[in-house]
Short mmCIF file of C-alpha atoms and ligand atoms in Angstrom, two decimals:
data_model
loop_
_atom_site.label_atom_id
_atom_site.label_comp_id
_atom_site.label_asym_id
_atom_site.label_seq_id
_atom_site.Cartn_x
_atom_site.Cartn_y
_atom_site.Cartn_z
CA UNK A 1 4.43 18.06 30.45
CA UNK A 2 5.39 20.38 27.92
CA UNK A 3 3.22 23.26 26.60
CA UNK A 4 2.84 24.53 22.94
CA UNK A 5 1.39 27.76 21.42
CA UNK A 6 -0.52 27.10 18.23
CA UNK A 7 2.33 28.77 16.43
CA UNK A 8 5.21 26.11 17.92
CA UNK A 9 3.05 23.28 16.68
CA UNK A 10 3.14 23.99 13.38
CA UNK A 11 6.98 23.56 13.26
CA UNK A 12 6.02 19.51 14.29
CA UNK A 13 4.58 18.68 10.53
CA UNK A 14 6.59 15.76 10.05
CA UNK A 15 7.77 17.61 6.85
CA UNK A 16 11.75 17.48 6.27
CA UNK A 17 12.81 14.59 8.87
CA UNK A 18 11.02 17.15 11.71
CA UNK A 19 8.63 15.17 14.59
CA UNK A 20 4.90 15.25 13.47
CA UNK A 21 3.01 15.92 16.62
CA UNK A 22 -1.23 16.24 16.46
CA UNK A 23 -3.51 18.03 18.92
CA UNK A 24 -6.85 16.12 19.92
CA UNK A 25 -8.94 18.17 22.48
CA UNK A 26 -5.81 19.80 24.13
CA UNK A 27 -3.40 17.01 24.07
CA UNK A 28 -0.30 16.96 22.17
CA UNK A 29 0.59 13.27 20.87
CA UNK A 30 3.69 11.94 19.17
CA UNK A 31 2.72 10.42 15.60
CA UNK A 32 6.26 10.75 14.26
CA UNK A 33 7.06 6.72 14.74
CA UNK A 34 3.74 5.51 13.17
CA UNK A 35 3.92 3.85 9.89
CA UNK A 36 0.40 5.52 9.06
CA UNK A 37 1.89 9.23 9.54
CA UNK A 38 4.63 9.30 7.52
CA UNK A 39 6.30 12.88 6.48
CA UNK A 40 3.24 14.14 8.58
CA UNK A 41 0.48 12.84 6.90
CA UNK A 42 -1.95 10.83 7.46
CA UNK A 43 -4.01 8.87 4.58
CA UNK A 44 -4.21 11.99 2.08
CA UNK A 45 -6.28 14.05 4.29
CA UNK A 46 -4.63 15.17 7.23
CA UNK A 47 -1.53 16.87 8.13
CA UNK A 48 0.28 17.07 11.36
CA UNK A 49 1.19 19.90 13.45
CA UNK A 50 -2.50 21.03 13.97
CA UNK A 51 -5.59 20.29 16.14
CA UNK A 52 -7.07 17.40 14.50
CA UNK A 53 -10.17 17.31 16.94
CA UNK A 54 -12.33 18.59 14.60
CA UNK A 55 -11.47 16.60 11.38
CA UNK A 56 -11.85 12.93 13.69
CA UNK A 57 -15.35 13.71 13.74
CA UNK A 58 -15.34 12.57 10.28
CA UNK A 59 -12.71 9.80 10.35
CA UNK A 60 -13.69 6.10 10.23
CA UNK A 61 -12.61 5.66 14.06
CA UNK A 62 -12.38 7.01 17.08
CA UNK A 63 -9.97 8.65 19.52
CA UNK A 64 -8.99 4.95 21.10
CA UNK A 65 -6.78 4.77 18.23
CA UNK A 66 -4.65 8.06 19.51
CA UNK A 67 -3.59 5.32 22.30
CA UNK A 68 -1.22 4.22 20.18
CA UNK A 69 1.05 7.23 20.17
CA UNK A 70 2.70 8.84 22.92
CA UNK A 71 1.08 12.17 24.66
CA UNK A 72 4.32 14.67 24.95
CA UNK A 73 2.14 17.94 25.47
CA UNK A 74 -0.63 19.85 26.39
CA UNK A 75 -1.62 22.93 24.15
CA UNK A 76 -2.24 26.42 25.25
CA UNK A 77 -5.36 27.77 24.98
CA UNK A 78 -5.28 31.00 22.27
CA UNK A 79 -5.04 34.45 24.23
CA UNK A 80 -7.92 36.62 23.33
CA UNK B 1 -6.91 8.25 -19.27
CA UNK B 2 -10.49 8.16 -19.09
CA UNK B 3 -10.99 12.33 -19.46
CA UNK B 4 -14.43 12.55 -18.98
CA UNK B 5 -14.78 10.42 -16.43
CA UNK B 6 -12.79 12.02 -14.78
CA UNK B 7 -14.15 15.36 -15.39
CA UNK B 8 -17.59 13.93 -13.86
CA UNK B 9 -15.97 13.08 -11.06
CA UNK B 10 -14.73 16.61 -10.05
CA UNK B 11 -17.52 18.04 -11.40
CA UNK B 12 -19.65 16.57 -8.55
CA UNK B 13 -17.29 17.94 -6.22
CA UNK B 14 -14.81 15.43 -5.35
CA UNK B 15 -10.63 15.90 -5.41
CA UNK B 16 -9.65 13.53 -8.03
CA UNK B 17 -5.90 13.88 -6.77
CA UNK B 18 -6.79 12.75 -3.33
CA UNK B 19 -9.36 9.98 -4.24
CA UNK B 20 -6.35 8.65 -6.91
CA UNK B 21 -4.11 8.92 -4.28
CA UNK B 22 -6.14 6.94 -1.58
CA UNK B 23 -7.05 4.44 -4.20
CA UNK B 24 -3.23 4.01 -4.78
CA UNK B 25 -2.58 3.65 -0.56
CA UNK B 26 -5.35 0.93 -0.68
CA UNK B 27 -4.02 -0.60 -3.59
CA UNK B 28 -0.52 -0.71 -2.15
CA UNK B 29 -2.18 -2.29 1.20
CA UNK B 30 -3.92 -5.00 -0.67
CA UNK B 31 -0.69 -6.05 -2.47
CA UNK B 32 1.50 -5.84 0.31
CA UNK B 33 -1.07 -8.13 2.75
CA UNK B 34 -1.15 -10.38 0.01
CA UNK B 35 2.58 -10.70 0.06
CA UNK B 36 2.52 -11.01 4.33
CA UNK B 37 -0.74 -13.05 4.16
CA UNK B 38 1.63 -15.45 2.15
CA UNK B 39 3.95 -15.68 5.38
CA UNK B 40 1.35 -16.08 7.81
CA UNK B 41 -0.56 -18.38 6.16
CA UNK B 42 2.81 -20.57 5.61
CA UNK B 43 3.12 -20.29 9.79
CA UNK B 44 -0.44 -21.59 10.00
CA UNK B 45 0.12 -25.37 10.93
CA UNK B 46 -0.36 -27.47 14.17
CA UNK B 47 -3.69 -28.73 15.02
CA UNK B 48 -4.82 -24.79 15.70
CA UNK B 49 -3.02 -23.28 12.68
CA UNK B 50 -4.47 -25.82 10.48
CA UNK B 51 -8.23 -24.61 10.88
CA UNK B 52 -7.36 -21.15 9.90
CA UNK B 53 -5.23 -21.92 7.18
CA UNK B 54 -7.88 -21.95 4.59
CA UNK B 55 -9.72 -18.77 5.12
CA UNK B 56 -6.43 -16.95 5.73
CA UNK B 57 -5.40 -18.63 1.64
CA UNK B 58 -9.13 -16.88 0.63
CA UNK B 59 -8.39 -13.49 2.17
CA UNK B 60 -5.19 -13.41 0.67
CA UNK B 61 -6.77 -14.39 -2.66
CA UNK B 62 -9.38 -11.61 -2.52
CA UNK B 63 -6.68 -9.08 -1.39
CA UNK B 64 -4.45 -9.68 -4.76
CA UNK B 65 -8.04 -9.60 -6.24
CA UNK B 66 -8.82 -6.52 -5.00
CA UNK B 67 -5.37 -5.23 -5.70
CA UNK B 68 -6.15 -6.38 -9.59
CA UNK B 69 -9.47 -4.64 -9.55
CA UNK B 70 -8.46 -1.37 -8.52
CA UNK B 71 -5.55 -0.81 -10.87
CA UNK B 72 -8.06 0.30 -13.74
CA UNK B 73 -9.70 2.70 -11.76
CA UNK B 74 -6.44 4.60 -11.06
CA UNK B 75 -5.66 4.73 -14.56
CA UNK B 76 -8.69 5.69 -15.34
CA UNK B 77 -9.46 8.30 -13.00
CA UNK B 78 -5.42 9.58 -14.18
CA UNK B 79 -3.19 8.00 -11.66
CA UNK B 80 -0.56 5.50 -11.88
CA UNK B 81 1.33 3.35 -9.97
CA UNK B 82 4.63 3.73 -8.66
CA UNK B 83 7.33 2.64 -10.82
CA UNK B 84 9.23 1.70 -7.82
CA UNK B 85 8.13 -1.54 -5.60
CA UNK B 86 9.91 -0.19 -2.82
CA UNK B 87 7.88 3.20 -2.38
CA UNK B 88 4.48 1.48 -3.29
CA UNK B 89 5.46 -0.91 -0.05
CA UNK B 90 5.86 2.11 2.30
CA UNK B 91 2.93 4.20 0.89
CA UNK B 92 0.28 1.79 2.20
CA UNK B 93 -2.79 2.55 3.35
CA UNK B 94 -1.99 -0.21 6.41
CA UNK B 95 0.86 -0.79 8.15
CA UNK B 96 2.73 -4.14 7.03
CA UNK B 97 1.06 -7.57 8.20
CA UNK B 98 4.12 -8.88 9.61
CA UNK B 99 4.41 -12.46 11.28
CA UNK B 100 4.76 -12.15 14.76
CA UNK B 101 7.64 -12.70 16.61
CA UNK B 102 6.49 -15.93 17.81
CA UNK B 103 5.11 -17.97 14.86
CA UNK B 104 3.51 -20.96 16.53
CA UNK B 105 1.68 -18.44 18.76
CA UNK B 106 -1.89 -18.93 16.44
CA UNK B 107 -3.66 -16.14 18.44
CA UNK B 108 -1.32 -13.53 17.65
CA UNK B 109 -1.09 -14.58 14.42
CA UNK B 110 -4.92 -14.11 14.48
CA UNK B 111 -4.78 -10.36 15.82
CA UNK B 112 -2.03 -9.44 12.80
CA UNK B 113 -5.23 -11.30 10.62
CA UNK B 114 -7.71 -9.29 12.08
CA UNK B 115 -6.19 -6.18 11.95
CA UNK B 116 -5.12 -5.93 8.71
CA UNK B 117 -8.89 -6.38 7.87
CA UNK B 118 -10.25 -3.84 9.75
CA UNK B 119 -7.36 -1.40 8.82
CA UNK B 120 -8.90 -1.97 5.15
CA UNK B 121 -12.72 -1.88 6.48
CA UNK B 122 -11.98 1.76 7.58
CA UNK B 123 -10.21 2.53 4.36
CA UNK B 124 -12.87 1.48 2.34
CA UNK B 125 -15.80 3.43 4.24
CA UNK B 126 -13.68 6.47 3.94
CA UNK B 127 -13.68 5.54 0.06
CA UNK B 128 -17.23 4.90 0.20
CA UNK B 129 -18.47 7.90 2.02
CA UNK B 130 -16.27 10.56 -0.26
CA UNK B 131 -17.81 9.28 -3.32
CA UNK B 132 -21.39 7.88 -2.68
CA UNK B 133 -23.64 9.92 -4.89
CA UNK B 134 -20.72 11.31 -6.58
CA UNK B 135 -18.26 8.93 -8.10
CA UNK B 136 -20.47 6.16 -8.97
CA UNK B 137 -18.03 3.74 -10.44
CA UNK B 138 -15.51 3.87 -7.59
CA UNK B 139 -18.09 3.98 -5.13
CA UNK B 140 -19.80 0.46 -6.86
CA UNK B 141 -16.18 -0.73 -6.74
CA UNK B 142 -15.02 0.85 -3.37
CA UNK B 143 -17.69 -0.94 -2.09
CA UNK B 144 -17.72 -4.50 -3.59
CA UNK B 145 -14.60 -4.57 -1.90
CA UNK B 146 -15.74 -3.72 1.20
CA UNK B 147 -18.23 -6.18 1.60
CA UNK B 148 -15.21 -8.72 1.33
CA UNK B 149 -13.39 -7.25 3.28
CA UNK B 150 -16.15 -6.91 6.21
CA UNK B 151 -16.56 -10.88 5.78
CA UNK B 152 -12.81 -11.40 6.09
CA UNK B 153 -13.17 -9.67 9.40
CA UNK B 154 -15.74 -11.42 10.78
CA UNK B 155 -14.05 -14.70 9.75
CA UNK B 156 -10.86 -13.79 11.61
CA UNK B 157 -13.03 -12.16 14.84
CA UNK B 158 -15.16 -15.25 15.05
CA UNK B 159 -11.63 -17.63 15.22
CA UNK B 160 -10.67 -15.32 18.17
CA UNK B 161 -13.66 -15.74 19.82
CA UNK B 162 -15.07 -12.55 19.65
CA UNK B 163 -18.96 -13.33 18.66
CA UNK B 164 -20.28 -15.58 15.89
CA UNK B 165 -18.99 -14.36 12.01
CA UNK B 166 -22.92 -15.23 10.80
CA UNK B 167 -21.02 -16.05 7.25
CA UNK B 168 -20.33 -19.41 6.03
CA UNK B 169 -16.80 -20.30 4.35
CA UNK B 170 -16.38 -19.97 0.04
CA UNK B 171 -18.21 -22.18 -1.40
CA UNK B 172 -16.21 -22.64 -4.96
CA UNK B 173 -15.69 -19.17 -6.42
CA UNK B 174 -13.17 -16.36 -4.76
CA UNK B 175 -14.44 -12.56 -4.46
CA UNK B 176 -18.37 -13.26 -4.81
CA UNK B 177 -18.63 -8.96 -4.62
CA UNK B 178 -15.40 -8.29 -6.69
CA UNK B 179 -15.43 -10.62 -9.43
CA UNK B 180 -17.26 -8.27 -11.83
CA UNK B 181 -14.73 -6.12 -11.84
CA UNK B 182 -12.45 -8.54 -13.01
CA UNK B 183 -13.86 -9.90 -15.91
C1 LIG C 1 -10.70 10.67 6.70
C2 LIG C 1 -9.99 10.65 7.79
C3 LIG C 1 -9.23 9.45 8.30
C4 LIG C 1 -9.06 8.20 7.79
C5 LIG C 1 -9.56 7.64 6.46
C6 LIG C 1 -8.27 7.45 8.75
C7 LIG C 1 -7.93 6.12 8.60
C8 LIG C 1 -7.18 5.40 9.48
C9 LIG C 1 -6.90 4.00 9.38
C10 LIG C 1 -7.38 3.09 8.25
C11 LIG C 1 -6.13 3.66 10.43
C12 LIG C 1 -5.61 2.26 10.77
C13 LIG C 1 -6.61 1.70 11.71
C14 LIG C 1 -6.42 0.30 12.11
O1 LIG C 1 -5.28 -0.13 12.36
O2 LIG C 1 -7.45 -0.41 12.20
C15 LIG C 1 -5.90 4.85 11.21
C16 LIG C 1 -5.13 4.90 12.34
C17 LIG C 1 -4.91 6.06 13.06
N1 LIG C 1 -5.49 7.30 12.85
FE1 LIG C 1 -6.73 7.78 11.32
N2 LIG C 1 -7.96 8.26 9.80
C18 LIG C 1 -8.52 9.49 9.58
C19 LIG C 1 -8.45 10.59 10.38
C20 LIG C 1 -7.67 10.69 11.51
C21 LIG C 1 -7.51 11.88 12.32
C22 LIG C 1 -8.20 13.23 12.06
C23 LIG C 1 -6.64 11.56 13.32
C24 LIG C 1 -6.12 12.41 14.47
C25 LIG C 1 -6.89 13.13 15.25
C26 LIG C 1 -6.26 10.17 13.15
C27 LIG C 1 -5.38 9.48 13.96
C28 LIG C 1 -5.01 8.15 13.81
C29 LIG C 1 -4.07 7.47 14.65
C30 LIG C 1 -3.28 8.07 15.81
C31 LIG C 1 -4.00 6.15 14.19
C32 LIG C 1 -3.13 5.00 14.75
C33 LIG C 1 -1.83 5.00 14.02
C34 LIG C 1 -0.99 3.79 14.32
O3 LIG C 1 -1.52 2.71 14.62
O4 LIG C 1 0.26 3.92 14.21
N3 LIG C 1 -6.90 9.68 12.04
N4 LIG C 1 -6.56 5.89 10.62
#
């Protein structure tokens, strides 16, 4: 599986015809082909190429609906 | 423009660009499901399709209802549709409610039903909760809508056999919540 930095992520915003890949709790999914993440974002409030975990807390579902895209990565944790 | 409205609004700490924009997305999802509801509903025949048929015409009703109802609020709040049909289609809050490849398959043509209405129950709760307390008018209206929108769900959920719908078809009137935004 392949690995990211924080840093390489960012480049996956869906902005400019580039993929738009998310992080949830260290996994790296594929949102580019959903209708609901187009140009990397995703109802007003959320952008890709970051680690979303946090901001689901507040969404009106739950990580089941992550099934629906492909995991392509894992992240790296940050050096200290 | 309403301008002080508006200013109201973002004084109580909401981002009128983002709540116009999400009202737009929903807007463009109610239209749009109107528009497939009108093919699926069309597919509804046979001695299964025919029982759903009418509560798929009242959801579609209520969405174009909806759809009408929320097009003052944008303009009020400063937004505005799209002038182009084409981008308004692909800026939808849900993803199209397309008729399934197999037509006379009723059950499928349930799930498309079904989840088209719970796309728009979690759009609506994410309306709700940004401006309860804080954007009373879109909140009242954000949430008028909702309540249909929970009932079309159960409607379609009950038909697939998921658990009673505890709601009882339309009796006469369309959009019992929504209606008084529409006057
Ligand atoms: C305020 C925040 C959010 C709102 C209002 C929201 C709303 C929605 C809605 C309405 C859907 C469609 C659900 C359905 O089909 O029933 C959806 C799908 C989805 N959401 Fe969110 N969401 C939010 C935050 C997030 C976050 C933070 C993530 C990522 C961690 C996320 C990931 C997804 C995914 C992957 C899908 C499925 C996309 C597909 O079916 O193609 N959402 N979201």
């Amino acid at each position: 599986m392949r690995r990211f930095t924080s840093e390489e992520l960012e480049r996956y915003n869906g902005k400019n015809g580039r993929p738009a890949y998310i992080v949830y709790r260290g996994l790296v999914y594929d949102v580019s082909e959903s209708f609901l993440w187009q140009g990397g974002t995703h109802q007003v409030l959320h952008q890709a190429g970051r680690d979303l975990t946090e901001e689901l807390e507040t969404a009106p579902h739950g990580p089941d609906l992550l099934d629906r895209c492909p995991v392509i990565g894992i992240i790296l944790e940050q050096e200290k | 423009m309403a301008q002080v409205a508006r200013e109201m609004v973002a004084k109580a700490g909401v981002n009128v660009d983002q709540l116009v924009e999400l009202l737009v997305k929903n807007a463009a999802a109610e239209l749009t499901t109107f528009y497939y509801y009108t093919i699926l509903r069309v597919n509804l025949i046979g001695l299964q399709g025919e029982g759903i048929k009418e509560i798929a015409e009242t959801a579609r009703i209520e969405d174009r209802n909806h759809f009408e109802a929320l097009v003052p609020r944008i303009y009020e709040l400063g937004g505005e549709l799209p002038a182009d049909m084409k981008t308004f289609h692909d800026m939808s809050a849900c993803p199209p409610a397309s008729l399934p490849k197999d037509p006379r398959d009723v059950e499928s043509l349930l799930h498309v039903l079904v989840d088209a209405e719970r796309c728009a129950v979690r759009g609506y709760s994410q309306i709700c909760t940004m401006t309860a307390g804080k954007d009373h008018r879109t909140y009242d209206l954000a949430l008028a809508i909702l309540n249909e929108e929970i009932e079309h769900e159960s409607w379609f959920s009950e038909f697939l056999g998921e658990g009673p719908s505890g709601h009882f078809l339309r009796r006469g009137e369309t959009s019992p919540f929504v209606s008084k935004f529409m006057k």
